[in-house]
XYZ file of C-alpha atoms in Angstrom:
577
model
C -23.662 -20.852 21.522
C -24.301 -17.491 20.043
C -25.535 -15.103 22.666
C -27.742 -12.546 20.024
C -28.780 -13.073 16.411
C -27.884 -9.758 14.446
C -29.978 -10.487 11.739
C -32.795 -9.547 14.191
C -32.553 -5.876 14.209
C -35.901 -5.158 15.657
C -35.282 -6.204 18.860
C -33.763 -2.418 20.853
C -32.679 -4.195 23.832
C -30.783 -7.374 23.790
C -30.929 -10.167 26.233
C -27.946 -10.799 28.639
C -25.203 -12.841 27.552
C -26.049 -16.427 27.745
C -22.634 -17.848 26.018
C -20.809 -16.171 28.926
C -23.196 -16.034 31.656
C -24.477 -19.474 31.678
C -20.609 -21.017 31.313
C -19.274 -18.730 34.066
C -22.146 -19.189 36.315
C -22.132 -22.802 36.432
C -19.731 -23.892 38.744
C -19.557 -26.835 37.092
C -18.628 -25.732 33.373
C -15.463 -24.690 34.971
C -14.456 -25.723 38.318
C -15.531 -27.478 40.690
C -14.903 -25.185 43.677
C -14.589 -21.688 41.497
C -17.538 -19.438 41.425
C -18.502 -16.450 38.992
C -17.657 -12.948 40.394
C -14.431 -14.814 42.857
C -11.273 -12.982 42.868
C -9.417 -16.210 41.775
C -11.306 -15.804 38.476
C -9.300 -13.119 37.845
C -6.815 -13.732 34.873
C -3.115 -12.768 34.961
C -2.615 -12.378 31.193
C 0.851 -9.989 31.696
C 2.947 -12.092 28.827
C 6.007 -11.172 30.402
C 4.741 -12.464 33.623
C 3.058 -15.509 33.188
C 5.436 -18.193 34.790
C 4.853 -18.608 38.776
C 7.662 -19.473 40.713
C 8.242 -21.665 43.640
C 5.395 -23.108 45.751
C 2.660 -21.268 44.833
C 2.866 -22.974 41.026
C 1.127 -26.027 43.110
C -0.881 -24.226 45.025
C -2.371 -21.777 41.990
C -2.128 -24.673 39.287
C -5.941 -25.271 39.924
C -6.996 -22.020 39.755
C -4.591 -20.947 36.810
C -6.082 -23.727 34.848
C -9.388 -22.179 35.252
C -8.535 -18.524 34.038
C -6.771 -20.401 31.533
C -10.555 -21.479 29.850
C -12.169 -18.574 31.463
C -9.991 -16.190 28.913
C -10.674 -18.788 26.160
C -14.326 -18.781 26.512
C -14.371 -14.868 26.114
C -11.871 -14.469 23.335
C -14.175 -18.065 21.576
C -17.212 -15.628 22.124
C -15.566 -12.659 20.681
C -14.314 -14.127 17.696
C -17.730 -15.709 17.089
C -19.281 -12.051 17.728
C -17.578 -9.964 15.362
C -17.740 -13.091 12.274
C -21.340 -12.894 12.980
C -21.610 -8.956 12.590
C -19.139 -9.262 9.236
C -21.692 -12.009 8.169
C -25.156 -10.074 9.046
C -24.326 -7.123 6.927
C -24.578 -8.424 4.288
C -28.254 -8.839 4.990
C -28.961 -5.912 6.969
C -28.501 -2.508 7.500
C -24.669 -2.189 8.403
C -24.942 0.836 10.993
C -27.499 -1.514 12.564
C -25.574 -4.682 12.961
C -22.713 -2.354 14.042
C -24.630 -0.857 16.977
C -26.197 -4.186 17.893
C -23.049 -5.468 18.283
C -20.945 -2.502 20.171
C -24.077 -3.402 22.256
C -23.493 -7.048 22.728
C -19.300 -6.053 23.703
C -20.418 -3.301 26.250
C -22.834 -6.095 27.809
C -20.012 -8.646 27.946
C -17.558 -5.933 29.082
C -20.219 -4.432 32.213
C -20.779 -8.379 33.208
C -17.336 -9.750 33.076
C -15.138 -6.401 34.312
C -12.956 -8.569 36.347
C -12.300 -11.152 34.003
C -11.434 -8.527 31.175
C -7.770 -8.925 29.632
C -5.722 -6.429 27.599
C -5.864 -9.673 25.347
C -10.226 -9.210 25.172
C -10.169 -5.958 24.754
C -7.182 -6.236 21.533
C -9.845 -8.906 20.528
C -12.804 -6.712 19.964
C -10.698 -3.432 18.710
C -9.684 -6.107 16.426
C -12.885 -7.649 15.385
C -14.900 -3.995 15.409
C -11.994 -3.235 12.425
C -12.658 -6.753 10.374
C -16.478 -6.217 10.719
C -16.427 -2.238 10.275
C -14.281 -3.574 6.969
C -16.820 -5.962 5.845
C -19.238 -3.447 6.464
C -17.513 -0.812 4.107
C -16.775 -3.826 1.512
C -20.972 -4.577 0.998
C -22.351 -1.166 1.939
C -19.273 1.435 0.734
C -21.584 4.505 2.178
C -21.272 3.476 5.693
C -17.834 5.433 6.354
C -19.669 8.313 5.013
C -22.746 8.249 7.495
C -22.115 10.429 10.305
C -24.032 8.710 13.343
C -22.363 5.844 12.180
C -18.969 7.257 12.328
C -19.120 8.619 15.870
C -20.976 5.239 17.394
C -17.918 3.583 15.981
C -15.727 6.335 17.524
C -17.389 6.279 20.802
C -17.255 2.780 21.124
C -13.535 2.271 20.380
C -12.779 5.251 23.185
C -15.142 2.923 25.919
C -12.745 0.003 24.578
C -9.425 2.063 24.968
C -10.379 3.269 28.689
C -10.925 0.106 29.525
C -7.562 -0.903 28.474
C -5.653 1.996 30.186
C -5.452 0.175 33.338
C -4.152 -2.981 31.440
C -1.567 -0.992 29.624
C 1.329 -2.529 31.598
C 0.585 -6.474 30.393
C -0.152 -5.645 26.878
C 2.285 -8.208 25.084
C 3.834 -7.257 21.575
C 0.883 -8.879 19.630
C -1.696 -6.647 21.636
C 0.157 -3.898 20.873
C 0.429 -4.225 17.519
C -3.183 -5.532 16.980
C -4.982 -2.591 18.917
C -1.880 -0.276 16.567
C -3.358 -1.543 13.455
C -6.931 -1.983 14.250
C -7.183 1.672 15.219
C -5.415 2.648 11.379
C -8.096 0.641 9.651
C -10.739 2.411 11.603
C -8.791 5.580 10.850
C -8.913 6.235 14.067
C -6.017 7.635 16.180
C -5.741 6.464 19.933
C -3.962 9.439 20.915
C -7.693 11.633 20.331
C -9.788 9.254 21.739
C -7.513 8.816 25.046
C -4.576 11.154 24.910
C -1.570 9.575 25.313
C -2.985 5.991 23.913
C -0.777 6.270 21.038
C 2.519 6.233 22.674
C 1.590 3.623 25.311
C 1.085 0.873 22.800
C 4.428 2.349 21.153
C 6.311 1.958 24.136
C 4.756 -1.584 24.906
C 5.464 -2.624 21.418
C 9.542 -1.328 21.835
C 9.743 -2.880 25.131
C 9.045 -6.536 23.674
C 9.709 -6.257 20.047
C 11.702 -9.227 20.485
C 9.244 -11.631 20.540
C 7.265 -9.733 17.838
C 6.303 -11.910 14.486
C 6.795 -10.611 11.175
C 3.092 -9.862 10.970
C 3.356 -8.164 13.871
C 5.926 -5.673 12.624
C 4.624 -5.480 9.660
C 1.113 -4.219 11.108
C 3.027 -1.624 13.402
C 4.536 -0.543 10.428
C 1.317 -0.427 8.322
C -0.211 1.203 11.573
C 1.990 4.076 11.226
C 1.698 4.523 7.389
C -2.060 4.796 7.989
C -2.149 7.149 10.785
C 1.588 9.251 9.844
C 1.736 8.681 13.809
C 4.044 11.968 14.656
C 4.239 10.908 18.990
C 7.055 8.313 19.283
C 7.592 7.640 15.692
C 11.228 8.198 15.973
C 11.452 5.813 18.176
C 9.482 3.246 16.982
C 10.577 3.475 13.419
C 14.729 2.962 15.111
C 13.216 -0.212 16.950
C 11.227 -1.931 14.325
C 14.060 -1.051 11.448
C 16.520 -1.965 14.186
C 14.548 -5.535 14.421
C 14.088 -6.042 10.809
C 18.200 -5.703 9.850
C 18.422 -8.080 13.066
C 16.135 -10.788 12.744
C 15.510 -14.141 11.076
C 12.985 -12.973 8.336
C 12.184 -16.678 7.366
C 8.901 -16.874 9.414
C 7.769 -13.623 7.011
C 5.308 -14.523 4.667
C 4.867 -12.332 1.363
C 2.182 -10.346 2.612
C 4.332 -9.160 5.656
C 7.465 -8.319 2.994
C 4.586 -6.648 1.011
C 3.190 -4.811 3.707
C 6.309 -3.885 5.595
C 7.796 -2.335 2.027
C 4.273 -0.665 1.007
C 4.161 1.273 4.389
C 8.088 2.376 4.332
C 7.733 4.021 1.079
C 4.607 5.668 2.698
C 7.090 6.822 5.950
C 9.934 9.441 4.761
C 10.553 9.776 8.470
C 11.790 6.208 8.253
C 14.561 6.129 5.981
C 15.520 2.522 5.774
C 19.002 1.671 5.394
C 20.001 -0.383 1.940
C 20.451 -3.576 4.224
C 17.058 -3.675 5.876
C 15.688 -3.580 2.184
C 18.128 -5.813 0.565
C 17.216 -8.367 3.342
C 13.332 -8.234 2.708
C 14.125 -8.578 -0.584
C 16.122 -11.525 -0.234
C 13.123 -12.632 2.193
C 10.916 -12.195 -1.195
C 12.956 -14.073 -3.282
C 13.346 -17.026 -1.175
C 9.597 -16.929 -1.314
C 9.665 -16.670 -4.779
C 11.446 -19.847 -4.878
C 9.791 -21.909 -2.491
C 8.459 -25.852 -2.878
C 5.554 -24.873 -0.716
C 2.891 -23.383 -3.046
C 1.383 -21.871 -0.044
C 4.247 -19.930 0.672
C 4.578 -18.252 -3.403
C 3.500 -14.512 -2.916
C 0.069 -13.686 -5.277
C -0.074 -10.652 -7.539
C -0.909 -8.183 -5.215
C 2.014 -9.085 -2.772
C 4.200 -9.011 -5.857
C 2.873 -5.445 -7.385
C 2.821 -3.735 -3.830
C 6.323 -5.119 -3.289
C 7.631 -3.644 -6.727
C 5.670 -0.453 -6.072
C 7.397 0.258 -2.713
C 10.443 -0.620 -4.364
C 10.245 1.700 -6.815
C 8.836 4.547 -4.134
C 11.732 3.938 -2.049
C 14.364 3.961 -5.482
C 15.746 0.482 -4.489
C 16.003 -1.551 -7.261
C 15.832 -5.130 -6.572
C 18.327 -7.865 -8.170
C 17.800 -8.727 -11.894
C 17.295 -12.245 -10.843
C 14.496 -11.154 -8.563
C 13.084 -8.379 -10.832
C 13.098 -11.361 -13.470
C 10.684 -13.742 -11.109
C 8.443 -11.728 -9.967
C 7.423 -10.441 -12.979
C 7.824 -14.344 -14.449
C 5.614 -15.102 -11.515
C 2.875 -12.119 -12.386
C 2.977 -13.593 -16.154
C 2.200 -17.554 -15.064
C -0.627 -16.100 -12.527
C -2.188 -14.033 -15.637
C -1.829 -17.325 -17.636
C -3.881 -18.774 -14.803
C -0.415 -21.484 -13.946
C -0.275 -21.325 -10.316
C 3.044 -23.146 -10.872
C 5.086 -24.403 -13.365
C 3.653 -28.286 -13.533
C 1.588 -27.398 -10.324
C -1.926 -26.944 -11.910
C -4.107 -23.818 -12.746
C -4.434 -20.660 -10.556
C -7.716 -20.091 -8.905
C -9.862 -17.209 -10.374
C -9.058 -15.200 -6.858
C -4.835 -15.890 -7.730
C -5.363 -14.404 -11.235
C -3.966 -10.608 -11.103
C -5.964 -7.235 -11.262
C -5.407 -5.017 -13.774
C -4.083 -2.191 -11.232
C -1.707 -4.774 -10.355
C -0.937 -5.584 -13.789
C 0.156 -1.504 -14.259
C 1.516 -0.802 -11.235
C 3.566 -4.024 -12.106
C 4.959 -1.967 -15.371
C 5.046 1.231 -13.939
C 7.576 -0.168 -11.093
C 9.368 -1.676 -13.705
C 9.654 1.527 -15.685
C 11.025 3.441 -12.877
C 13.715 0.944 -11.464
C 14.631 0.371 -14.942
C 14.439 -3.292 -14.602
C 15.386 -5.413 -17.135
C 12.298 -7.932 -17.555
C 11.808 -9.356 -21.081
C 9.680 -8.363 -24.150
C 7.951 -11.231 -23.803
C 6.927 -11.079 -20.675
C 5.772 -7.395 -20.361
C 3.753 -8.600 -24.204
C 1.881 -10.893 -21.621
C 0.710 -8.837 -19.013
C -0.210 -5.937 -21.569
C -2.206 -8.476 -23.674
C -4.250 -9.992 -19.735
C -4.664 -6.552 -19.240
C -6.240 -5.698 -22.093
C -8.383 -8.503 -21.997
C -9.985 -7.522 -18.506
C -12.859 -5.515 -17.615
C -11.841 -1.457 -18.525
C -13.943 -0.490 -15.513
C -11.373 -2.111 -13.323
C -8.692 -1.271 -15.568
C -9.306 2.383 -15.110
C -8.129 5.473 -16.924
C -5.086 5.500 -14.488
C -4.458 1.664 -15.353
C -4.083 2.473 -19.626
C -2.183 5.345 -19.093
C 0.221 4.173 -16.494
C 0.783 0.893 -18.861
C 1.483 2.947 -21.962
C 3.882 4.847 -19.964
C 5.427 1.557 -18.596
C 6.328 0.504 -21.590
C 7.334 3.285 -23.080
C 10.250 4.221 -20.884
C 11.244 0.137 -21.213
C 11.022 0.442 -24.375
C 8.677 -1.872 -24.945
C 5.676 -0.201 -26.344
C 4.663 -0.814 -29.543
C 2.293 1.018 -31.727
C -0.313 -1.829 -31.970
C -0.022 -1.776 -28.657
C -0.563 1.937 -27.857
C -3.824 1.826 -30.501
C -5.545 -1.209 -28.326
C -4.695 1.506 -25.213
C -6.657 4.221 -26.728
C -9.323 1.971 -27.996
C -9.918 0.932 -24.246
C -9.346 4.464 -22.974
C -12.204 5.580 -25.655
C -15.169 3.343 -25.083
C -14.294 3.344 -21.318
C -15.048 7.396 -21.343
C -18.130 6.520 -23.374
C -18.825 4.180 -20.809
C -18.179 6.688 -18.453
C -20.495 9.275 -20.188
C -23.451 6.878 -20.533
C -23.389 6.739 -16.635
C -23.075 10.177 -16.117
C -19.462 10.263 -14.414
C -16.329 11.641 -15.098
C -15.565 11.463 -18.651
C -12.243 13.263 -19.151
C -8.531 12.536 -19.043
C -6.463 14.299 -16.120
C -3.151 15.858 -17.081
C -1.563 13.347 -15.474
C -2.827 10.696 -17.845
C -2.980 12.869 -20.776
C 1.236 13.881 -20.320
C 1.807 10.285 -20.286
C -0.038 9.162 -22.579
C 1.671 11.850 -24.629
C 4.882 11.030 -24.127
C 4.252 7.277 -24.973
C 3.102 8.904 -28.300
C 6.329 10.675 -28.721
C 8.469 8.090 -28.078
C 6.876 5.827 -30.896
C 7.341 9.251 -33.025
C 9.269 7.526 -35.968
C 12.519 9.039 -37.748
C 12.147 11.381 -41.005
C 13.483 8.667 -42.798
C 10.621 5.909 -41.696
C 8.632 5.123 -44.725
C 5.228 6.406 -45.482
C 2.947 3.488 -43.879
C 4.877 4.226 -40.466
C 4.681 7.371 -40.738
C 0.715 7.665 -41.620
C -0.081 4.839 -38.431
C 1.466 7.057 -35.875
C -0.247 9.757 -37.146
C -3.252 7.987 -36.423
C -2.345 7.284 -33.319
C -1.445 11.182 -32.801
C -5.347 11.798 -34.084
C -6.578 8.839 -31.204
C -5.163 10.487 -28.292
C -6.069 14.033 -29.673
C -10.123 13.212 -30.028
C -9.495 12.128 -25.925
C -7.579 15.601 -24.985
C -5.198 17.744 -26.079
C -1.937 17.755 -25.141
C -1.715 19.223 -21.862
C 0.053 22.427 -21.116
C 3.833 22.435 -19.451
C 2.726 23.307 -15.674
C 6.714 23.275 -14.221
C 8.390 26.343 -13.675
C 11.712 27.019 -15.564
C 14.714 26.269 -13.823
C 15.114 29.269 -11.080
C 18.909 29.534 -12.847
C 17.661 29.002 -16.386
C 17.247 32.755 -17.258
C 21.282 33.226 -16.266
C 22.164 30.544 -19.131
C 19.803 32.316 -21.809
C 21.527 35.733 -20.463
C 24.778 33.736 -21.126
C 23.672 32.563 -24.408
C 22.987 36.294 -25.467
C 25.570 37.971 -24.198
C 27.748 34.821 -26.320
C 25.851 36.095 -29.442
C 24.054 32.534 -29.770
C 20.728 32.331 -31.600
C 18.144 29.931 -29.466
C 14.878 30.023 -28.086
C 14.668 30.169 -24.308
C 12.700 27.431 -22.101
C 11.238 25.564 -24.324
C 9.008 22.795 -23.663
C 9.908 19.292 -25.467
C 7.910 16.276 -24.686
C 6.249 17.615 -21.114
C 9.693 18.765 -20.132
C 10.756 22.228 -19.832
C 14.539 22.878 -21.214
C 16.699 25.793 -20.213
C 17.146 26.810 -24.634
C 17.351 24.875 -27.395
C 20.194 26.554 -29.902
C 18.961 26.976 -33.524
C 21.187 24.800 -35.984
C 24.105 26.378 -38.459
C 23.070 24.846 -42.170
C 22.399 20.932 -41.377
C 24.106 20.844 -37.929
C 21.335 19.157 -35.513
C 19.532 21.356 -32.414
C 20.983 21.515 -29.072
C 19.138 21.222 -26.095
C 20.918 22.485 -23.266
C 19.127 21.218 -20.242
C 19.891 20.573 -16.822
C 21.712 17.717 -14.951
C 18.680 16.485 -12.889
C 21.055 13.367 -10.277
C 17.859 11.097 -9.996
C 19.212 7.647 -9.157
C 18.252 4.804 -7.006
C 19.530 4.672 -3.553
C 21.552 1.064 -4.096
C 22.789 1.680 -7.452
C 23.776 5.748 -7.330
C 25.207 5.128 -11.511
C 21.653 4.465 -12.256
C 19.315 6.741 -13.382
C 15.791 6.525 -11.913
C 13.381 5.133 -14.960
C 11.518 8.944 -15.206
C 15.281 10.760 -15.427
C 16.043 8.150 -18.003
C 13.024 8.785 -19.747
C 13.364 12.396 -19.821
C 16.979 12.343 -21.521
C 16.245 9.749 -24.427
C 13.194 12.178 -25.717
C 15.093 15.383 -25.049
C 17.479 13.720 -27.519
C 15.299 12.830 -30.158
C 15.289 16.404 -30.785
C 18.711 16.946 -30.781
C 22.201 16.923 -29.363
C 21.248 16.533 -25.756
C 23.614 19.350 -23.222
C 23.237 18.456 -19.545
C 24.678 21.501 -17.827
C 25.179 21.370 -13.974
C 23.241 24.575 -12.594
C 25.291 27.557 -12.145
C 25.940 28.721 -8.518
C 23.435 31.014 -6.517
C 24.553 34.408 -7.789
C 26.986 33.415 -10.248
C 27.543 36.088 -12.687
C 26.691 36.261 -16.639
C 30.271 36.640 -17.800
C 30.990 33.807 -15.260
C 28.492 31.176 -17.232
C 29.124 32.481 -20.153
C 32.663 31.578 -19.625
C 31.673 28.403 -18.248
C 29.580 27.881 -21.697
């Protein structure tokens, strides 16, 4: 029984609570000897202290029975509260249904004070988040209203005060709910009641063992979200401390994903190799699993590859291989080899789709032609306006630093890229490529640059190409400063007599010279050593390092030079040269 109806936002004042006050003031819905408002109704919801000893356990087993369905009733009526508020906005005004509802919890909260659990009130932080999120998802201007905003503020702070008495039975879960709840809000405990932050921190630590893998996974996210500064070090040793401890086979892909995704947000973190080698072994198992429930979906898989590639730890080939496999039967709606067709909601987005090749691109992974053909070609088949200007370039890039893109490929891209800023024009938005976008769409461009001794019909389609990307922006101007020590080499270089033009730029990336040829001897680009690897393989280049070499060298002999010393002199590199 449903104590309000939000779809009727006309009424100011709602009735009392009949879901809680007519079960709880019945004696008989309950007990036959326990009245509303007793002491005995009281619950003891401490998780670390909920086995009785001795006599009493007799004694109380009546009366524990009955807070027992008391606490049910209210977190029942909770649940059934906040799904109708995510279900009534899409009907009604959002800030509306919102404030009915912190209504209806304030109501329930004034008549049931005693009864109240650290449990309840982790309940309705964590409902107010699911329906604030619905909220957002039908009516995205709500975050944006400013009464709005501060109701939901001011409600969450009544919720939080409440629970500052409790803070000593708040169990792991709690914890970790009320952590993440307030991070999808955006709203940090610590300013509405100072100090809030680091409670739930410490009541996490002192019963992170019996924490899930969702669990740590939304502490984790928690902290991404809010860049928590109080306690982090702390928590960050515990949960990373739990995760290279702990059985991971309860984690489902979403908590690898999630736990990954918000690790590469947290520098302060610094996972060790082994606590990412064993969610990645975690991932895989998934990967391989008879349970179809259990196979991670496209986002899981992109976000896991994207923190991957964040964090510069590339996973094994074998694993690199199936999830991008796995991304490639989801696109060709298989849910599983044998198993059937993937529902429409299983079938990736294009962001996924790019940030699938971008990942790729930067670990270096080696996936297969065919595979990265059959993502590019879904991709390209979707709608642009999800696709994105970010999604084409990103792609282009992807498979350009493979080495995978091809030029029939890269003309599609720019075909999309065009009508989409038409598209874009027609509805009066942004129209133009960033320089983000533009450099690497530029360097994709350069990369398919054929040899001078390509024949004419290659050489006249990538000059097509070159006349594509120029009528959507010109190549964008070299932003980096030189090399602080790069003017000491091109003193060196003069003082050596050497003919060469200083700091040039060559495909987006600045050089320290590049040495004019004697009769048909190639250029030489001296450049600097740049020691970009990944953390787990420190002989491997990151994909962008990688990148930058092979096109420095398509203009010549490539010279990585290790930068001269702070104050080193001329004659002394010049020497060295």
């Amino acid at each position: 029984m449903l104590a309000m109806s939000f779809c009727d936002l006309h009424v100011e004042q709602h009735e009392p609570l009949p879901a809680i006050v007519q079960i709880l003031g019945d004696p008989a819905a309950i007990s036959p000897t326990v009245k509303h408002g007793q002491p005995s109704m009281m619950p003891k919801w401490s998780d670390r202290q909920q086995k009785l000893a001795g006599p009493h356990r007799s004694r109380h087993a009546g009366e524990r029975s009955c807070e027992l369905q008391v606490c049910k009733v209210y977190e029942s009526y909770i649940k059934e509260q906040w799904q109708l508020a995510a279900q009534s906005v899409r009907h009604s005004s959002s800030g509306k249904v919102m404030e009915a509802y912190y209504n209806c919890m304030d109501q329930m909260c004034c008549c049931s004070k005693k009864q109240l659990n650290s449990r309840h009130i982790s309940a309705i932080v964590n409902g107010t988040a699911k329906a604030w999120m619905a909220a957002e998802t039908r009516h995205s201007g709500l975050a944006g209203e400013q009464q709005a905003e501060q109701n939901l503020r001011d409600f969450i702070a009544r919720m939080l005060q409440r629970l500052e008495p409790l803070l000593p039975a708040v169990s792991a879960r709690a914890a970790a709910s009320l952590l993440w709840s307030s991070a999808k809000l955006g709203l940090n405990p610590n300013a509405l009641v100072p100090g809030m932050t680091d409670s739930l921190a410490r009541e996490f630590m002192a019963d992170i063992d019996a924490a899930t893998g969702q669990e740590l996974a939304s502490v984790l996210v928690a902290c991404a979200k809010l860049q928590l500064s109080p306690c982090q070090g702390g928590l960050f040793k515990a949960v990373l401390n739990r995760l290279a401890t702990a059985d991971l086979s309860e984690f489902k892909p979403q908590n690898v994903a999630n736990a990954l995704h918000s690790l590469a947000r947290l520098p302060a973190a610094a996972p060790s190799v082994e606590v990412l080698d064993a969610l990645c072994k975690r991932f895989s198992a998934l990967l391989n699993s008879r349970q179809t429930c259990e196979l991670p979906d496209a986002q899981n898989i992109a976000n896991t590859l994207w923190a991957l590639s964040k964090l510069k730890h590339a996973p094994s080939d074998e694993l690199a291989m199936s999830m991008v496999g796995r991304m490639v039967a989801l696109c060709q709606g298989r849910a599983r080899a044998g198993q059937g067709r993937a529902g429409p909601g299983q079938q990736p987005a294009p962001q996924a789709i790019s940030n699938v090749l971008l990942a790729c691109a930067e670990l270096r992974l080696p996936v297969k032609q065919a595979d990265t053909d059959s993502l590019v070609s879904f991709l390209l088949s979707l709608d642009r306006q999800h696709t994105g200007k970010q999604g084409y370039a990103n792609t282009a890039w992807g498979l350009s630093v493979l080495g995978h893109l091809r030029v029939a490929q890269l003309e599609r891209l720019l075909d999309q890229l065009a009508t989409l800023l038409d598209d874009y024009r027609e509805l009066s938005q942004p129209s133009l490529l960033n320089v983000a976008d533009l450099k690497q769409l530029y360097q994709a461009l350069d990369w398919l640059q054929p040899p001078e001794n390509a024949d004419i019909q290659q050489g006249k389609a990538w000059q097509s190409l070159k006349e594509k990307l120029g009528a959507l922006g010109p190549q964008p101007a070299c932003n980096t400063e030189p090399h602080p020590r790069a003017q000491l080499v091109c003193s060196a270089l003069t003082q050596l007599g050497v003919r060469f033009k200083a700091t040039p730029v060559i495909s987006g990336y600045r050089t320290a010279a590049v040495l004019e040829p004697i009769g048909s001897a190639p250029l030489i680009v001296v450049s600097f050593e740049l020691k970009l690897c990944l953390n787990n393989q420190p002989s491997s280049l990151t994909g962008n390092e990688g990148f930058r070499r092979q096109l420095l060298r398509r203009t010549g002999k490539l010279v990585l030079l290790t930068p001269p010393r702070p104050g080193a002199a001329v004659q002394e590199v010049a020497d060295y040269l």
